[in-house]
Coordinates of C-alpha atoms and ligand atoms in Angstrom, one line a residue:
M1 CA 71.8 127.0 61.7
A2 CA 73.6 130.2 60.5
S3 CA 76.1 130.2 63.5
R4 CA 76.7 126.4 63.0
R5 CA 77.6 127.2 59.3
T6 CA 79.8 130.1 60.4
G7 CA 81.4 127.8 63.0
A8 CA 82.2 125.1 60.3
L9 CA 83.6 127.8 57.9
R10 CA 85.7 129.2 60.7
S11 CA 87.1 125.7 61.5
I12 CA 87.9 125.2 57.8
L13 CA 89.6 128.6 57.5
L14 CA 91.7 128.0 60.6
A15 CA 92.8 124.6 59.4
A16 CA 93.5 126.1 56.0
I17 CA 95.6 128.9 57.7
V18 CA 97.6 126.0 59.6
V19 CA 98.1 124.1 56.6
A20 CA 99.1 127.2 54.5
A21 CA 101.5 128.3 57.3
G22 CA 103.1 124.8 57.4
F23 CA 103.3 124.7 53.6
L24 CA 104.8 128.2 53.6
A25 CA 107.5 127.1 56.2
W26 CA 108.3 124.0 54.2
W27 CA 108.5 125.9 50.9
T28 CA 110.7 128.7 52.5
W29 CA 113.1 126.1 54.0
H30 CA 113.1 124.1 50.9
T31 CA 113.7 127.0 48.5
S32 CA 116.5 128.5 50.7
A33 CA 118.1 125.1 51.0
A34 CA 117.9 124.7 47.2
L35 CA 119.4 128.2 46.8
A36 CA 122.2 127.4 49.3
T37 CA 122.9 124.1 47.5
L38 CA 123.0 126.0 44.2
G39 CA 125.5 128.5 45.7
E40 CA 127.7 125.7 47.1
R41 CA 127.5 123.8 43.8
S42 CA 128.7 126.8 41.9
V43 CA 131.7 127.1 44.2
I44 CA 132.3 123.4 43.8
D45 CA 132.0 123.6 40.0
S46 CA 134.4 126.4 39.8
T47 CA 136.8 124.6 42.0
A48 CA 136.5 121.5 39.7
L49 CA 137.0 123.7 36.7
L50 CA 140.2 125.1 38.1
A51 CA 141.5 121.5 39.0
R52 CA 140.8 120.5 35.5
E53 CA 142.8 123.4 34.2
K54 CA 145.7 122.6 36.4
I55 CA 145.7 119.0 35.5
D56 CA 145.6 120.0 31.7
R57 CA 148.5 122.4 32.4
V58 CA 150.6 119.6 34.0
E59 CA 149.8 117.1 31.2
S60 CA 150.6 119.6 28.5
V61 CA 154.0 120.4 30.1
I62 CA 154.8 116.7 30.2
I63 CA 153.5 115.8 26.7
G64 CA 155.1 119.0 25.3
A65 CA 158.6 117.9 26.6
D66 CA 158.0 114.3 25.2
N67 CA 157.3 115.9 21.7
A68 CA 160.2 118.2 21.9
V69 CA 162.5 115.5 22.4
F70 CA 160.8 113.2 19.8
H71 CA 161.4 116.0 17.2
L72 CA 164.9 116.2 18.1
I73 CA 165.7 112.6 17.3
D74 CA 167.3 111.4 14.0
P75 CA 167.6 107.7 14.3
D76 CA 170.6 107.7 11.8
D77 CA 172.5 110.2 13.9
L78 CA 171.9 109.3 17.5
D79 CA 175.3 110.8 18.4
D80 CA 173.8 114.2 17.6
L81 CA 171.0 113.5 20.1
T82 CA 173.4 112.4 22.7
L83 CA 175.4 115.5 22.4
R84 CA 172.7 118.1 21.9
W85 CA 169.8 117.1 24.2
P86 CA 171.3 117.4 27.7
G87 CA 172.3 121.0 26.8
L88 CA 168.8 121.8 25.5
A89 CA 166.9 119.8 28.1
D90 CA 166.3 122.5 30.7
R91 CA 164.7 124.6 27.9
I92 CA 162.7 122.2 25.8
S93 CA 162.1 119.1 28.1
P94 CA 162.6 120.0 31.8
T95 CA 160.4 117.2 32.8
I96 CA 162.6 114.5 31.2
R97 CA 165.3 112.6 33.1
G98 CA 166.6 110.2 30.6
L99 CA 165.8 108.5 27.3
L100 CA 166.1 105.3 25.5
V101 CA 166.1 104.8 21.7
L102 CA 165.1 101.3 20.6
D103 CA 165.0 99.6 17.2
E104 CA 162.0 98.0 15.8
G105 CA 162.6 94.6 17.6
G106 CA 163.2 96.4 20.9
Q107 CA 167.0 96.4 21.0
I108 CA 168.4 99.4 22.9
L109 CA 170.1 101.6 20.3
R110 CA 170.9 104.5 22.7
A111 CA 170.5 105.4 26.4
V112 CA 171.0 109.0 27.2
R113 CA 171.1 110.4 30.9
R114 CA 170.3 114.0 31.3
H115 CA 172.4 114.3 34.5
P116 CA 175.8 112.6 34.2
T117 CA 175.5 111.8 38.0
D118 CA 172.3 109.6 37.3
D119 CA 173.0 105.9 37.7
P120 CA 173.9 104.5 34.3
Q121 CA 172.0 101.3 35.1
R122 CA 168.7 103.0 35.7
L123 CA 167.6 103.2 32.1
P124 CA 168.4 99.6 31.2
W125 CA 166.7 98.6 34.5
L126 CA 163.6 100.6 33.6
Y127 CA 163.4 99.0 30.3
R128 CA 163.6 95.5 31.6
A129 CA 161.1 96.3 34.2
L130 CA 158.5 97.7 31.7
R131 CA 159.2 95.6 28.7
D132 CA 156.2 93.4 29.1
E133 CA 153.9 96.3 29.2
L134 CA 155.3 98.0 26.1
H135 CA 153.5 97.6 22.9
L136 CA 156.3 97.3 20.5
D137 CA 154.0 96.3 17.6
D138 CA 152.2 99.7 17.7
P139 CA 152.5 101.8 14.5
A140 CA 154.4 105.0 14.0
G141 CA 152.8 108.0 15.6
Y142 CA 151.8 106.1 18.7
H143 CA 152.3 108.0 22.1
R144 CA 151.4 106.3 25.3
H145 CA 152.2 106.6 29.1
L146 CA 153.1 104.1 31.6
H147 CA 152.6 105.3 35.1
G148 CA 152.9 103.2 38.4
T149 CA 155.2 101.7 40.8
W150 CA 157.9 99.3 39.7
G151 CA 160.4 97.7 42.0
G152 CA 159.3 100.1 44.7
Q153 CA 159.9 103.1 42.6
R154 CA 157.4 105.5 41.2
V155 CA 157.7 105.8 37.5
L156 CA 156.2 107.8 34.6
V157 CA 157.5 106.7 31.2
S158 CA 156.4 108.0 27.7
H159 CA 156.5 105.5 24.8
L160 CA 156.6 107.2 21.4
V161 CA 156.9 105.3 18.0
G162 CA 158.6 106.8 15.1
H163 CA 159.8 105.8 11.8
Q164 CA 162.5 106.4 9.5
G165 CA 161.6 105.3 5.9
Q166 CA 160.1 101.9 6.4
R167 CA 161.9 101.3 9.7
R168 CA 160.0 102.1 13.0
Y169 CA 161.9 103.0 16.1
H170 CA 160.8 103.4 19.8
L171 CA 161.6 106.3 22.2
L172 CA 161.1 105.8 26.0
L173 CA 161.2 109.0 27.9
E174 CA 161.5 108.8 31.8
T175 CA 159.7 111.7 33.4
D176 CA 161.6 113.2 36.3
L177 CA 158.9 112.7 39.0
D178 CA 161.1 114.6 41.5
Y179 CA 161.0 117.6 39.2
V180 CA 157.2 117.3 38.8
L181 CA 156.6 117.0 42.4
N182 CA 159.0 119.6 43.8
E183 CA 159.0 122.3 41.0
L184 CA 156.3 121.9 38.4
L185 CA 153.3 121.3 40.6
P186 CA 154.2 123.7 43.4
R187 CA 154.8 126.4 40.7
L188 CA 151.5 125.7 39.1
F189 CA 149.5 125.9 42.5
D190 CA 151.4 128.9 43.9
D191 CA 148.5 131.3 43.5
P192 CA 146.1 132.7 46.1
L193 CA 143.2 130.6 44.9
T194 CA 144.8 127.2 45.5
R195 CA 147.8 127.8 47.7
G196 CA 147.7 125.2 50.6
R197 CA 144.4 123.9 49.5
F198 CA 145.5 121.0 47.2
N199 CA 147.1 117.5 47.3
V200 CA 148.1 114.7 45.1
T201 CA 147.6 111.1 46.1
D202 CA 148.9 107.9 44.7
E203 CA 147.1 104.6 43.8
N204 CA 147.3 103.8 47.6
N205 CA 145.6 107.0 48.6
R206 CA 149.0 108.2 50.1
I207 CA 149.6 111.8 49.7
V208 CA 152.7 112.4 47.5
L209 CA 152.2 116.2 47.5
G210 CA 150.4 118.8 49.4
Q211 CA 148.5 118.4 52.6
S212 CA 145.4 116.6 53.9
L213 CA 142.1 118.1 53.0
S214 CA 140.0 116.3 55.5
G215 CA 137.7 118.4 57.5
L216 CA 136.8 120.6 54.5
G217 CA 133.8 118.3 53.7
D218 CA 131.7 118.8 50.7
F219 CA 133.8 121.5 49.1
V220 CA 136.8 119.2 48.2
V221 CA 136.8 118.1 44.5
S222 CA 139.1 115.4 43.1
A223 CA 140.0 114.4 39.6
R224 CA 142.4 112.0 37.9
F225 CA 145.3 113.0 35.5
P226 CA 143.6 111.4 32.4
T227 CA 146.7 110.7 30.3
T228 CA 150.1 110.9 32.0
L229 CA 150.1 110.5 35.8
Y230 CA 146.9 108.4 35.6
K231 CA 147.5 106.5 38.8
W232 CA 147.5 109.8 40.7
R233 CA 144.5 112.0 41.8
L234 CA 144.5 115.7 42.3
A235 CA 142.2 117.0 45.1
M236 CA 141.5 120.7 45.6
A237 CA 139.4 122.9 47.9
P238 CA 138.4 126.5 47.5
G239 CA 140.5 128.9 49.6
S240 CA 137.6 129.9 51.7
A241 CA 136.3 126.2 52.2
P242 CA 136.7 126.2 56.1
E243 CA 134.8 129.5 56.3
L244 CA 132.2 128.4 53.8
G245 CA 131.6 125.2 55.7
V246 CA 131.0 127.0 59.0
R247 CA 128.9 129.5 57.3
A248 CA 126.8 126.9 55.5
R249 CA 126.2 125.1 58.8
R250 CA 125.4 128.3 60.7
R251 CA 123.0 129.4 57.9
R252 CA 121.2 126.0 58.0
V253 CA 120.8 126.4 61.8
A254 CA 119.7 130.0 61.5
E255 CA 117.2 129.4 58.6
G256 CA 115.7 126.4 60.6
G257 CA 115.4 128.6 63.5
Y258 CA 113.7 131.5 61.5
V259 CA 111.3 129.1 59.8
L260 CA 110.4 127.4 63.0
L261 CA 110.1 130.7 64.9
S262 CA 107.6 132.1 62.2
L263 CA 105.7 128.9 62.2
G264 CA 105.5 129.1 66.0
V265 CA 104.2 132.7 65.8
I266 CA 101.6 131.9 63.3
L267 CA 100.4 128.9 65.2
A268 CA 100.4 130.9 68.5
G269 CA 98.4 133.6 66.5
V270 CA 95.9 131.0 65.3
A271 CA 95.7 129.5 68.8
F272 CA 95.0 132.9 70.4
L273 CA 92.4 133.6 67.7
V274 CA 90.7 130.4 68.6
Y275 CA 90.9 131.2 72.3
A276 CA 89.6 134.8 71.7
V277 CA 86.7 133.6 69.5
R278 CA 85.7 131.0 72.0
R279 CA 85.9 133.5 74.8
E280 CA 83.9 136.0 72.9
E281 CA 81.3 133.3 72.0
R282 CA 81.0 132.3 75.8
A283 CA 80.7 136.1 76.7
N284 CA 77.9 136.4 74.2
V285 CA 76.0 133.6 75.8
L286 CA 76.6 135.1 79.2
K287 CA 75.5 138.4 77.9
S288 CA 72.1 137.1 76.7
D289 CA 71.6 135.5 80.0
F290 CA 72.5 138.8 81.6
I291 CA 69.9 140.7 79.7
A292 CA 67.2 138.3 80.7
T293 CA 68.3 138.3 84.4
V294 CA 68.7 142.1 84.6
S295 CA 65.2 142.6 83.0
H296 CA 63.8 140.3 85.7
E297 CA 65.8 141.9 88.3
L298 CA 64.5 145.4 87.4
K299 CA 60.9 144.1 87.0
T300 CA 60.6 142.4 90.3
P301 CA 61.2 145.5 92.7
L302 CA 59.3 147.7 90.2
S303 CA 56.2 145.4 90.4
V304 CA 56.4 145.5 94.3
I305 CA 56.8 149.2 94.4
R306 CA 54.0 149.7 92.0
M307 CA 51.7 147.3 93.9
F308 CA 52.3 148.9 97.3
G309 CA 52.2 152.4 95.8
E310 CA 48.7 151.8 94.2
M311 CA 47.5 150.4 97.4
L312 CA 48.6 153.5 99.4
A313 CA 47.2 155.7 96.5
T314 CA 43.7 154.1 96.8
E315 CA 43.7 155.1 100.4
R316 CA 42.2 151.8 101.2
V317 CA 44.9 151.1 103.9
H318 CA 43.5 152.6 107.0
S319 CA 46.1 151.2 109.6
A320 CA 49.0 153.4 110.2
E321 CA 51.1 150.5 111.0
K322 CA 50.4 148.8 107.6
R323 CA 51.0 152.1 105.8
A324 CA 54.4 152.4 107.5
H325 CA 55.2 148.8 106.5
Y326 CA 54.2 149.4 102.8
L327 CA 56.3 152.5 102.8
A328 CA 59.3 150.7 104.2
V329 CA 58.8 148.0 101.6
I330 CA 58.7 150.7 98.8
V331 CA 61.9 152.4 100.2
R332 CA 63.7 149.1 100.5
E333 CA 62.9 147.8 97.1
S334 CA 63.9 151.4 95.7
E335 CA 67.2 151.0 97.4
R336 CA 67.6 147.6 95.8
L337 CA 66.8 149.1 92.4
T338 CA 69.3 152.0 93.0
A339 CA 71.9 149.6 94.0
L340 CA 71.3 147.4 90.9
I341 CA 71.3 150.4 88.5
D342 CA 74.4 151.9 90.3
N343 CA 76.2 148.5 89.6
L344 CA 74.9 148.5 86.1
L345 CA 76.0 152.1 85.5
D346 CA 79.4 151.5 86.9
F347 CA 79.8 148.3 85.0
A348 CA 79.0 150.2 81.8
R349 CA 81.6 152.8 82.6
L350 CA 84.1 150.1 83.1
E351 CA 83.2 148.3 79.9
R352 CA 83.7 151.6 78.0
G353 CA 87.0 152.2 79.8
R354 CA 85.7 155.4 81.1
A355 CA 85.9 154.4 84.9
S356 CA 87.8 157.2 86.7
Y357 CA 88.9 157.1 90.3
E358 CA 89.6 159.8 92.7
F359 CA 92.1 158.5 95.2
V360 CA 92.4 160.0 98.8
S361 CA 94.3 158.9 101.7
A362 CA 92.3 156.9 104.1
D363 CA 92.5 154.3 106.8
L364 CA 91.1 151.1 105.5
G365 CA 90.0 149.8 108.8
L366 CA 88.0 152.9 109.6
S367 CA 86.4 153.3 106.0
V368 CA 85.4 149.5 106.0
A369 CA 83.9 149.9 109.5
Q370 CA 81.8 152.8 108.4
L371 CA 80.6 151.0 105.3
V372 CA 79.7 147.9 107.3
S373 CA 77.6 150.0 109.5
L374 CA 75.9 151.7 106.5
F375 CA 75.2 148.3 104.9
C376 CA 73.7 147.0 108.2
E377 CA 71.4 150.1 108.5
R378 CA 70.0 149.5 105.1
Q379 CA 69.7 145.7 105.5
A380 CA 66.1 144.7 106.6
R381 CA 67.3 141.3 107.6
E382 CA 68.5 140.7 111.0
K383 CA 70.5 137.4 110.1
P384 CA 73.3 137.0 109.4
A385 CA 75.0 139.3 111.8
V386 CA 77.9 141.1 110.3
V387 CA 80.8 141.1 112.6
F388 CA 83.5 143.6 112.0
E389 CA 86.7 142.5 113.9
P390 CA 88.5 145.4 115.6
V391 CA 91.7 146.5 113.9
D392 CA 94.6 147.1 116.3
E393 CA 96.7 149.2 114.1
A394 CA 96.5 151.8 111.3
V395 CA 96.0 150.5 107.7
P396 CA 96.8 153.5 105.6
V397 CA 95.8 153.2 102.0
R398 CA 94.9 155.4 99.0
L399 CA 91.4 154.7 97.9
D400 CA 88.3 155.9 96.0
T401 CA 85.5 156.2 98.6
R402 CA 82.7 155.4 96.2
A403 CA 84.6 152.6 94.6
L404 CA 85.4 151.0 98.0
Q405 CA 81.6 151.3 98.9
L406 CA 80.7 149.4 95.7
L407 CA 83.3 146.7 96.4
V408 CA 82.4 146.2 100.1
F409 CA 78.5 146.3 99.4
N410 CA 78.8 143.8 96.6
L411 CA 80.8 141.4 98.7
L412 CA 78.4 141.8 101.6
D413 CA 75.4 141.6 99.4
N414 CA 76.9 138.2 98.0
A415 CA 77.3 137.0 101.4
F416 CA 73.7 137.7 102.4
K417 CA 72.4 136.2 99.1
Y418 CA 74.4 133.1 98.9
A419 CA 75.2 132.5 102.6
G420 CA 71.9 133.6 104.1
E421 CA 71.9 130.6 106.5
S422 CA 75.2 131.7 108.2
E423 CA 75.0 133.0 111.7
T424 CA 77.5 135.6 111.1
V425 CA 79.5 137.2 108.3
T426 CA 82.9 138.3 109.5
V427 CA 84.7 141.4 108.0
R428 CA 88.4 141.8 109.0
V429 CA 91.0 144.4 107.9
T430 CA 94.7 143.5 108.6
R431 CA 98.3 144.3 107.6
Q432 CA 100.2 141.5 106.1
R433 CA 103.7 141.9 104.6
G434 CA 103.2 145.5 103.0
D435 CA 99.7 144.9 102.1
A436 CA 96.4 146.1 103.4
V437 CA 94.1 143.0 103.6
L438 CA 90.3 143.1 103.7
E439 CA 88.5 139.7 104.1
I440 CA 84.8 138.9 104.2
E441 CA 84.1 135.4 105.5
D442 CA 80.7 133.7 105.5
R443 CA 79.6 130.3 106.7
G444 CA 77.5 129.5 103.5
P445 CA 77.8 126.6 101.1
G446 CA 81.3 127.7 99.8
I447 CA 82.1 127.8 96.0
D448 CA 82.7 125.0 93.8
P449 CA 86.4 124.9 92.6
D450 CA 85.4 125.1 88.9
D451 CA 83.2 128.2 89.7
Q452 CA 86.0 129.7 91.7
R453 CA 88.1 130.1 88.6
R454 CA 85.4 131.9 86.8
I455 CA 83.3 133.9 89.2
F456 CA 85.3 137.1 88.6
E457 CA 84.4 137.0 84.8
R458 CA 81.8 139.5 83.8
F459 CA 78.3 138.1 83.5
Y460 CA 79.4 134.7 85.0
R461 CA 77.0 133.3 87.7
G462 CA 77.9 130.2 89.7
R463 CA 76.0 126.9 88.9
A464 CA 74.3 127.0 92.4
A465 CA 73.1 130.6 91.8
R466 CA 71.8 129.8 88.3
Q467 CA 70.0 126.5 89.6
G468 CA 68.8 128.1 93.0
Q469 CA 67.3 131.1 91.0
T470 CA 69.0 133.6 93.3
R471 CA 68.6 137.1 92.0
G472 CA 71.8 138.6 90.4
S473 CA 73.4 139.8 87.2
G474 CA 76.9 138.2 87.2
I475 CA 78.6 141.6 87.3
G476 CA 79.1 142.2 91.1
L477 CA 82.5 140.2 91.4
A478 CA 83.7 141.5 88.0
L479 CA 83.3 145.1 89.4
V480 CA 85.1 143.9 92.7
K481 CA 88.0 142.7 90.6
H482 CA 88.2 145.9 88.5
I483 CA 88.1 148.1 91.6
A484 CA 90.8 146.1 93.4
R485 CA 93.1 146.3 90.4
A486 CA 92.5 150.0 89.9
H487 CA 93.8 150.4 93.4
G488 CA 96.9 148.3 92.6
G489 CA 95.6 145.4 94.4
A490 CA 93.9 142.0 93.8
V491 CA 91.0 139.9 94.8
S492 CA 90.8 136.1 95.4
V493 CA 88.5 133.6 97.0
R494 CA 88.8 130.4 99.0
N495 CA 86.7 128.1 100.8
A496 CA 86.7 128.5 104.7
A497 CA 86.9 125.7 107.1
P498 CA 84.6 124.0 108.1
Q499 CA 82.5 125.7 105.5
G500 CA 81.8 129.0 103.7
S501 CA 83.9 131.3 101.4
V502 CA 86.5 133.9 102.2
F503 CA 86.9 136.7 99.7
R504 CA 90.2 138.4 100.2
V505 CA 91.0 141.9 98.8
T506 CA 94.7 143.1 99.0
L507 CA 95.5 146.7 98.4
P508 CA 99.1 148.4 98.6
L509 CA 99.7 150.1 102.0
D510 CA 100.1 153.9 101.7
L511 CA 103.7 153.9 103.5
S512 CA 104.1 157.6 102.8
R513 CA 101.6 158.1 105.5
E514 CA 103.2 155.7 107.9
G515 CA 103.6 157.0 111.5
E516 CA 100.9 159.8 111.2
Q517 CA 99.1 159.9 114.5
D518 CA 95.8 161.4 113.3
L519 CA 94.7 158.2 111.5
P520 CA 92.0 156.5 113.6
S521 CA 92.9 152.8 113.6
D522 CA 90.3 151.1 115.9
G523 CA 87.7 150.6 113.3
A524 CA 85.3 153.0 115.0
L525 CA 82.3 153.9 113.1
G526 CA 82.1 157.4 111.7
Ligands
ADP601 P1 75.7 137.6 90.9 O1 75.7 137.6 92.5 O2 75.0 138.6 90.5 O3 75.4 136.3 90.4 P2 78.5 138.1 91.2 O4 79.5 138.4 90.2 O5 78.4 139.0 92.4 O6 77.2 137.8 90.4 O7 78.8 136.6 91.7 C1 79.3 135.6 90.8 C2 79.0 134.3 91.4 O8 79.7 134.0 92.5 C3 77.5 134.2 91.9 O9 76.7 133.9 91.0 C4 77.7 133.0 92.9 O10 77.6 131.7 92.3 C5 79.0 133.2 93.4 N1 79.3 133.9 94.7 C6 79.5 135.1 95.0 N2 79.6 135.3 96.3 C7 79.4 134.2 96.9 C8 79.3 133.7 98.3 N3 79.6 134.5 99.3 N4 79.0 132.4 98.5 C9 78.9 131.4 97.6 N5 78.9 131.8 96.2 C10 79.2 133.1 95.9

């Protein structure tokens, strides 16, 4: 009950971690995107501010010139204007190209060209072209601009209304757009912040000054001239726009990458945690089974020893033959007990990470042959027969003798336990591509593919072993694997044809001893 509750709590916690990690990733991404947008916004805002200021300056130059000329006019003495203005124009009204003074009814009183070379017909033509759009009824003090294209020509005209006593008069001032485009605007934009990063477009979106800003994306701001050149727009981009654009794109990619990476790491961590917990749970179940089996394994031979010992102690066994048999049983069971306890102690050392090996140079063929012989001497059963295939070459390796015995005995013991019906168990040692190979092959039932994947795990026992109640503790093959790895090798299993299993241990050849003649290589028993 308690473990089910812990399990539920753990699932909830893990789900909460995943949700929290997802939320954190989203929040980080969102916040950094918002900060970046804020940064970009402030760059755009300050560019817009600068554009506004430039527009104000252009307009104030144009309007200032209008006013300067307006103040120069005395409608009763227009000759004075004609004489004085062209001389003063460069200083007080450099933007104005020519002027017309009209009476209240719209009759031209005076037309003055700034440059004598200008076409004398231009001002009258301009008046005719704009006449319908002029508000001649407007009161004195009125100041308005007419901007656009008339007769295929770009024109900006200021219309001011003044009065002399009760009489109103009109002043039309033509702005010199060539001057505005070629001198005024270039001068205004000739600073490091804006140089090369602006343009002016007309009502048809044609660039009249500056260069195309396409490709600078979100950083381009544009605004109209509100009063004077109102058909035109000014567009501006910060000097660092291309770099900012690239950096913004790169930052977005990098931030996305970091967020995904962190999320990936967290999810991988959680997945690993789940895997580790599951594994540990499985190991705990196996451990409980292990304790039960080991207790049973220890108890059975002890009961036999005790029973036969007691019978001998009562001296009721008179036949010498029987006594010898009882004694043999006691010895055999003690050896079984010793083997089991050895396995357990070695396993405990491995579990604590204290296993230590003493490697010596040896010939694998010879060592295995001796161990097979020792195993057979201790084995009471006649079948299966262990056949050691002769080795026709030296197989030099570095090995720990006691560990090798543990490895070989465990594999042979398993062959006897699980493949007892085999006629033979074959043991062979060969050299294969730089490796020393030991194979133990039986003709038993073989191993289920699902079990093959797990039999080298500690405490794991095959389904057949559990169901068939074969004695065992599930640590033999874990020990074999550990020993093989400690020797720099590996162990694997496959099913044999037509039936049975082949356990294959590979160890690295000790090539430093290659060519030494004193290594026995025929598998002779010691
Ligand atoms: P134990 O023999 O104590 O159960 P092991 O670690 O030695 O533990 O073996 C693990 C499992 O591998 C066994 O329970 C058995 O199912 C399977 N196994 C080992 N050797 C053989 C074999 N030669 N033939 C069939 N199954 C085997």
